[in-house]
CSV table of N, CA and C in Angstrom, one decimal:
chain,number,residue,atom,x,y,z
Z,1,MET,N,0.9,-1.2,0.0
Z,1,MET,CA,0.0,0.0,0.0
Z,1,MET,C,0.9,1.2,0.0
Z,2,ARG,N,0.6,2.1,-0.9
Z,2,ARG,CA,1.4,3.3,-1.0
Z,2,ARG,C,1.5,4.2,0.2
Z,3,PHE,N,0.4,4.3,1.0
Z,3,PHE,CA,0.4,5.1,2.2
Z,3,PHE,C,1.3,4.5,3.2
Z,4,VAL,N,1.3,3.2,3.4
Z,4,VAL,CA,2.2,2.5,4.3
Z,4,VAL,C,3.7,2.7,3.9
Z,5,ASP,N,3.9,2.6,2.6
Z,5,ASP,CA,5.3,2.8,2.1
Z,5,ASP,C,5.8,4.2,2.4
Z,6,GLN,N,4.9,5.2,2.2
Z,6,GLN,CA,5.3,6.6,2.4
Z,6,GLN,C,5.5,6.8,3.9
Z,7,LEU,N,4.7,6.2,4.8
Z,7,LEU,CA,4.8,6.3,6.2
Z,7,LEU,C,6.1,5.7,6.7
Z,8,TYR,N,6.4,4.6,6.1
Z,8,TYR,CA,7.7,3.9,6.4
Z,8,TYR,C,8.9,4.8,6.1
Z,9,GLU,N,8.9,5.3,4.9
Z,9,GLU,CA,10.0,6.2,4.4
Z,9,GLU,C,10.1,7.4,5.3
Z,10,MET,N,9.0,8.0,5.7
Z,10,MET,CA,9.0,9.2,6.5
Z,10,MET,C,9.6,8.9,7.9
Z,11,TYR,N,9.3,7.8,8.5
Z,11,TYR,CA,9.7,7.5,9.8
Z,11,TYR,C,10.8,6.3,9.9
Z,12,ARG,N,11.4,6.0,8.8
Z,12,ARG,CA,12.4,4.9,8.8
Z,12,ARG,C,13.4,4.9,9.9
Z,13,GLY,N,13.9,6.1,10.2
Z,13,GLY,CA,14.9,6.2,11.3
Z,13,GLY,C,14.4,6.2,12.7
Z,14,HIS,N,13.1,6.3,12.8
Z,14,HIS,CA,12.4,6.4,14.1
Z,14,HIS,C,11.9,5.0,14.7
Z,15,PHE,N,11.9,4.0,13.8
Z,15,PHE,CA,11.5,2.7,14.3
Z,15,PHE,C,12.6,2.0,14.9
Z,16,ASN,N,12.4,1.5,16.1
Z,16,ASN,CA,13.4,0.7,16.8
Z,16,ASN,C,13.0,-0.7,17.0
Z,17,GLY,N,11.9,-1.1,16.4
Z,17,GLY,CA,11.5,-2.5,16.5
Z,17,GLY,C,10.4,-2.7,17.5
Z,18,ALA,N,10.2,-1.6,18.4
Z,18,ALA,CA,9.2,-1.8,19.4
Z,18,ALA,C,7.8,-1.5,18.8
Z,19,GLU,N,6.9,-2.4,19.1
Z,19,GLU,CA,5.5,-2.3,18.6
Z,19,GLU,C,4.9,-1.0,19.0
Z,20,GLU,N,5.2,-0.6,20.2
Z,20,GLU,CA,4.6,0.7,20.8
Z,20,GLU,C,4.9,1.9,19.9
Z,21,ASP,N,6.2,1.9,19.4
Z,21,ASP,CA,6.6,3.0,18.5
Z,21,ASP,C,5.8,3.0,17.2
Z,22,ILE,N,5.6,1.8,16.6
Z,22,ILE,CA,4.8,1.7,15.4
Z,22,ILE,C,3.4,2.1,15.6
Z,23,ILE,N,2.8,1.6,16.7
Z,23,ILE,CA,1.4,2.0,17.0
Z,23,ILE,C,1.3,3.5,17.2
Z,24,ALA,N,2.2,4.1,17.9
Z,24,ALA,CA,2.2,5.6,18.1
Z,24,ALA,C,2.2,6.3,16.8
Z,25,ILE,N,3.1,5.9,15.9
Z,25,ILE,CA,3.3,6.6,14.7
Z,25,ILE,C,2.0,6.4,13.8
Z,26,VAL,N,1.5,5.2,13.7
Z,26,VAL,CA,0.3,5.0,12.9
Z,26,VAL,C,-0.9,5.7,13.5
Z,27,VAL,N,-1.1,5.6,14.8
Z,27,VAL,CA,-2.3,6.2,15.4
Z,27,VAL,C,-2.2,7.8,15.2
Z,28,GLY,N,-1.0,8.3,15.5
Z,28,GLY,CA,-0.8,9.7,15.4
Z,28,GLY,C,-1.0,10.2,14.0
Z,29,THR,N,-0.6,9.5,13.0
Z,29,THR,CA,-0.7,9.9,11.6
Z,29,THR,C,-2.2,9.8,11.2
Z,30,LEU,N,-2.9,8.8,11.6
Z,30,LEU,CA,-4.3,8.6,11.3
Z,30,LEU,C,-5.2,9.6,11.9
Z,31,GLN,N,-4.8,10.0,13.1
Z,31,GLN,CA,-5.6,11.1,13.8
Z,31,GLN,C,-5.6,12.4,13.1
Z,32,GLU,N,-4.5,12.6,12.4
Z,32,GLU,CA,-4.4,13.9,11.6
Z,32,GLU,C,-5.2,13.9,10.3
Z,33,GLN,N,-5.8,12.7,10.0
Z,33,GLN,CA,-6.5,12.6,8.7
Z,33,GLN,C,-8.0,12.9,8.9
Z,34,SER,N,-8.6,13.4,7.9
Z,34,SER,CA,-10.1,13.6,8.0
Z,34,SER,C,-10.7,12.3,7.6
Z,35,ALA,N,-12.0,12.2,7.8
Z,35,ALA,CA,-12.7,11.0,7.4
Z,35,ALA,C,-12.6,10.8,5.9
Z,36,ASP,N,-12.7,11.9,5.2
Z,36,ASP,CA,-12.6,11.9,3.7
Z,36,ASP,C,-11.2,11.4,3.3
Z,37,ASP,N,-10.2,11.8,4.0
Z,37,ASP,CA,-8.8,11.3,3.7
Z,37,ASP,C,-8.7,9.8,3.9
Z,38,LEU,N,-9.4,9.3,5.0
Z,38,LEU,CA,-9.3,7.9,5.3
Z,38,LEU,C,-10.1,7.1,4.2
Z,39,TYR,N,-11.3,7.6,3.8
Z,39,TYR,CA,-12.0,6.9,2.8
Z,39,TYR,C,-11.2,6.9,1.5
Z,40,GLN,N,-10.5,8.0,1.2
Z,40,GLN,CA,-9.7,8.0,0.0
Z,40,GLN,C,-8.6,6.9,0.0
Z,41,LEU,N,-8.0,6.8,1.2
Z,41,LEU,CA,-6.9,5.8,1.4
Z,41,LEU,C,-7.5,4.4,1.1
Z,42,ILE,N,-8.7,4.1,1.6
Z,42,ILE,CA,-9.3,2.8,1.5
Z,42,ILE,C,-9.7,2.6,0.0
Z,43,ASP,N,-10.2,3.7,-0.6
Z,43,ASP,CA,-10.5,3.6,-2.1
Z,43,ASP,C,-9.4,3.2,-2.9
Z,44,GLU,N,-8.2,3.7,-2.5
Z,44,GLU,CA,-6.9,3.4,-3.3
Z,44,GLU,C,-6.4,2.0,-3.0
Z,45,MET,N,-6.9,1.3,-2.0
Z,45,MET,CA,-6.4,0.0,-1.7
Z,45,MET,C,-6.9,-1.1,-2.7
Z,46,GLU,N,-6.0,-2.1,-2.8
Z,46,GLU,CA,-6.5,-3.3,-3.6
Z,46,GLU,C,-7.5,-4.0,-2.7
Z,47,GLU,N,-8.4,-4.8,-3.4
Z,47,GLU,CA,-9.4,-5.5,-2.7
Z,47,GLU,C,-8.9,-6.4,-1.6
Z,48,GLU,N,-7.8,-7.1,-1.9
Z,48,GLU,CA,-7.2,-8.0,-0.9
Z,48,GLU,C,-6.7,-7.2,0.3
Z,49,GLU,N,-6.2,-6.0,0.1
Z,49,GLU,CA,-5.7,-5.1,1.2
Z,49,GLU,C,-6.9,-4.7,2.1
Z,50,VAL,N,-8.0,-4.4,1.5
Z,50,VAL,CA,-9.2,-4.0,2.3
Z,50,VAL,C,-9.7,-5.2,3.1
Z,51,PHE,N,-9.7,-6.4,2.4
Z,51,PHE,CA,-10.1,-7.6,3.1
Z,51,PHE,C,-9.2,-7.8,4.4
Z,52,HIS,N,-7.9,-7.8,4.2
Z,52,HIS,CA,-7.0,-8.0,5.3
Z,52,HIS,C,-7.2,-6.9,6.4
Z,53,MET,N,-7.4,-5.7,6.0
Z,53,MET,CA,-7.6,-4.6,7.0
Z,53,MET,C,-8.8,-4.9,7.8
Z,54,VAL,N,-9.9,-5.2,7.2
Z,54,VAL,CA,-11.2,-5.5,7.9
Z,54,VAL,C,-11.0,-6.8,8.7
Z,55,ALA,N,-10.4,-7.8,8.2
Z,55,ALA,CA,-10.2,-9.0,8.9
Z,55,ALA,C,-9.4,-8.8,10.2
Z,56,ASN,N,-8.3,-8.0,10.1
Z,56,ASN,CA,-7.5,-7.7,11.2
Z,56,ASN,C,-8.2,-7.0,12.3
Z,57,TYR,N,-9.0,-6.0,11.8
Z,57,TYR,CA,-9.8,-5.2,12.8
Z,57,TYR,C,-10.8,-6.2,13.5
Z,58,PHE,N,-11.5,-7.0,12.8
Z,58,PHE,CA,-12.5,-7.9,13.5
Z,58,PHE,C,-11.7,-8.9,14.5
Z,59,ILE,N,-10.6,-9.4,14.0
Z,59,ILE,CA,-9.8,-10.3,14.9
Z,59,ILE,C,-9.4,-9.6,16.2
Z,60,GLU,N,-8.9,-8.3,16.1
Z,60,GLU,CA,-8.5,-7.6,17.3
Z,60,GLU,C,-9.6,-7.3,18.2
Z,61,VAL,N,-10.8,-6.9,17.6
Z,61,VAL,CA,-11.9,-6.6,18.4
Z,61,VAL,C,-12.4,-7.9,19.2
Z,62,LEU,N,-12.5,-9.0,18.5
Z,62,LEU,CA,-12.9,-10.2,19.1
Z,62,LEU,C,-11.9,-10.7,20.2
Z,63,LYS,N,-10.6,-10.5,19.9
Z,63,LYS,CA,-9.6,-10.8,21.0
Z,63,LYS,C,-9.8,-10.0,22.2
Z,64,ARG,N,-10.1,-8.7,22.1
Z,64,ARG,CA,-10.4,-7.8,23.2
Z,64,ARG,C,-11.6,-8.3,24.0
Z,65,LYS,N,-12.7,-8.6,23.2
Z,65,LYS,CA,-13.9,-9.1,23.8
Z,65,LYS,C,-13.7,-10.4,24.7
Z,66,VAL,N,-12.9,-11.3,24.1
Z,66,VAL,CA,-12.6,-12.5,24.8
Z,66,VAL,C,-11.8,-12.2,26.0
Z,67,ALA,N,-10.8,-11.4,25.9
Z,67,ALA,CA,-10.0,-11.0,27.0
Z,67,ALA,C,-10.8,-10.3,28.1
Z,68,MET,N,-11.7,-9.5,27.8
Z,68,MET,CA,-12.6,-8.8,28.8
Z,68,MET,C,-13.5,-9.9,29.4
Z,69,GLU,N,-14.0,-10.8,28.7
Z,69,GLU,CA,-14.8,-11.9,29.2
Z,69,GLU,C,-14.0,-12.7,30.2
Z,70,ASP,N,-12.8,-13.0,29.9
Z,70,ASP,CA,-11.9,-13.8,30.7
Z,70,ASP,C,-11.6,-13.1,32.0
Z,71,GLU,N,-11.6,-11.8,32.0
Z,71,GLU,CA,-11.3,-11.0,33.2
Z,71,GLU,C,-12.5,-10.8,34.2
Z,72,ARG,N,-13.7,-11.0,33.7
Z,72,ARG,CA,-14.9,-10.9,34.5
Z,72,ARG,C,-15.0,-12.1,35.5
Z,73,PRO,N,-15.4,-11.7,36.7
Z,73,PRO,CA,-15.6,-12.8,37.7
Z,73,PRO,C,-16.8,-13.6,37.3
Z,74,ARG,N,-16.7,-14.9,37.4
Z,74,ARG,CA,-17.8,-15.8,37.1
Z,74,ARG,C,-18.7,-16.1,38.3
Z,75,ASP,N,-19.9,-16.2,38.1
Z,75,ASP,CA,-20.8,-16.6,39.2
Z,75,ASP,C,-20.5,-18.0,39.6
Z,76,VAL,N,-20.3,-18.2,40.8
Z,76,VAL,CA,-20.0,-19.6,41.3
Z,76,VAL,C,-21.2,-20.2,41.9
Z,77,LEU,N,-21.6,-21.4,41.4
Z,77,LEU,CA,-22.7,-22.1,41.9
Z,77,LEU,C,-22.3,-23.0,43.1
Z,78,HIS,N,-23.0,-22.9,44.2
Z,78,HIS,CA,-22.7,-23.7,45.4
Z,78,HIS,C,-23.8,-24.7,45.6
């Protein structure tokens, strides 16, 4: 994806391999974009890229839901 390639080139020297740095750069960059900018990025993506983006989003949301469920105390039957 061209946007990711451009982002990588802009911040190439700032990545140290830590996932937190990558997340901070991506989230910070996306927060600067308008909804129209984001829709334009999606429109420029290949169909497979859109599929992977949506699949990854759903996977992460489901993982969070499962983790939250696992953290909730269970009713104990006596």
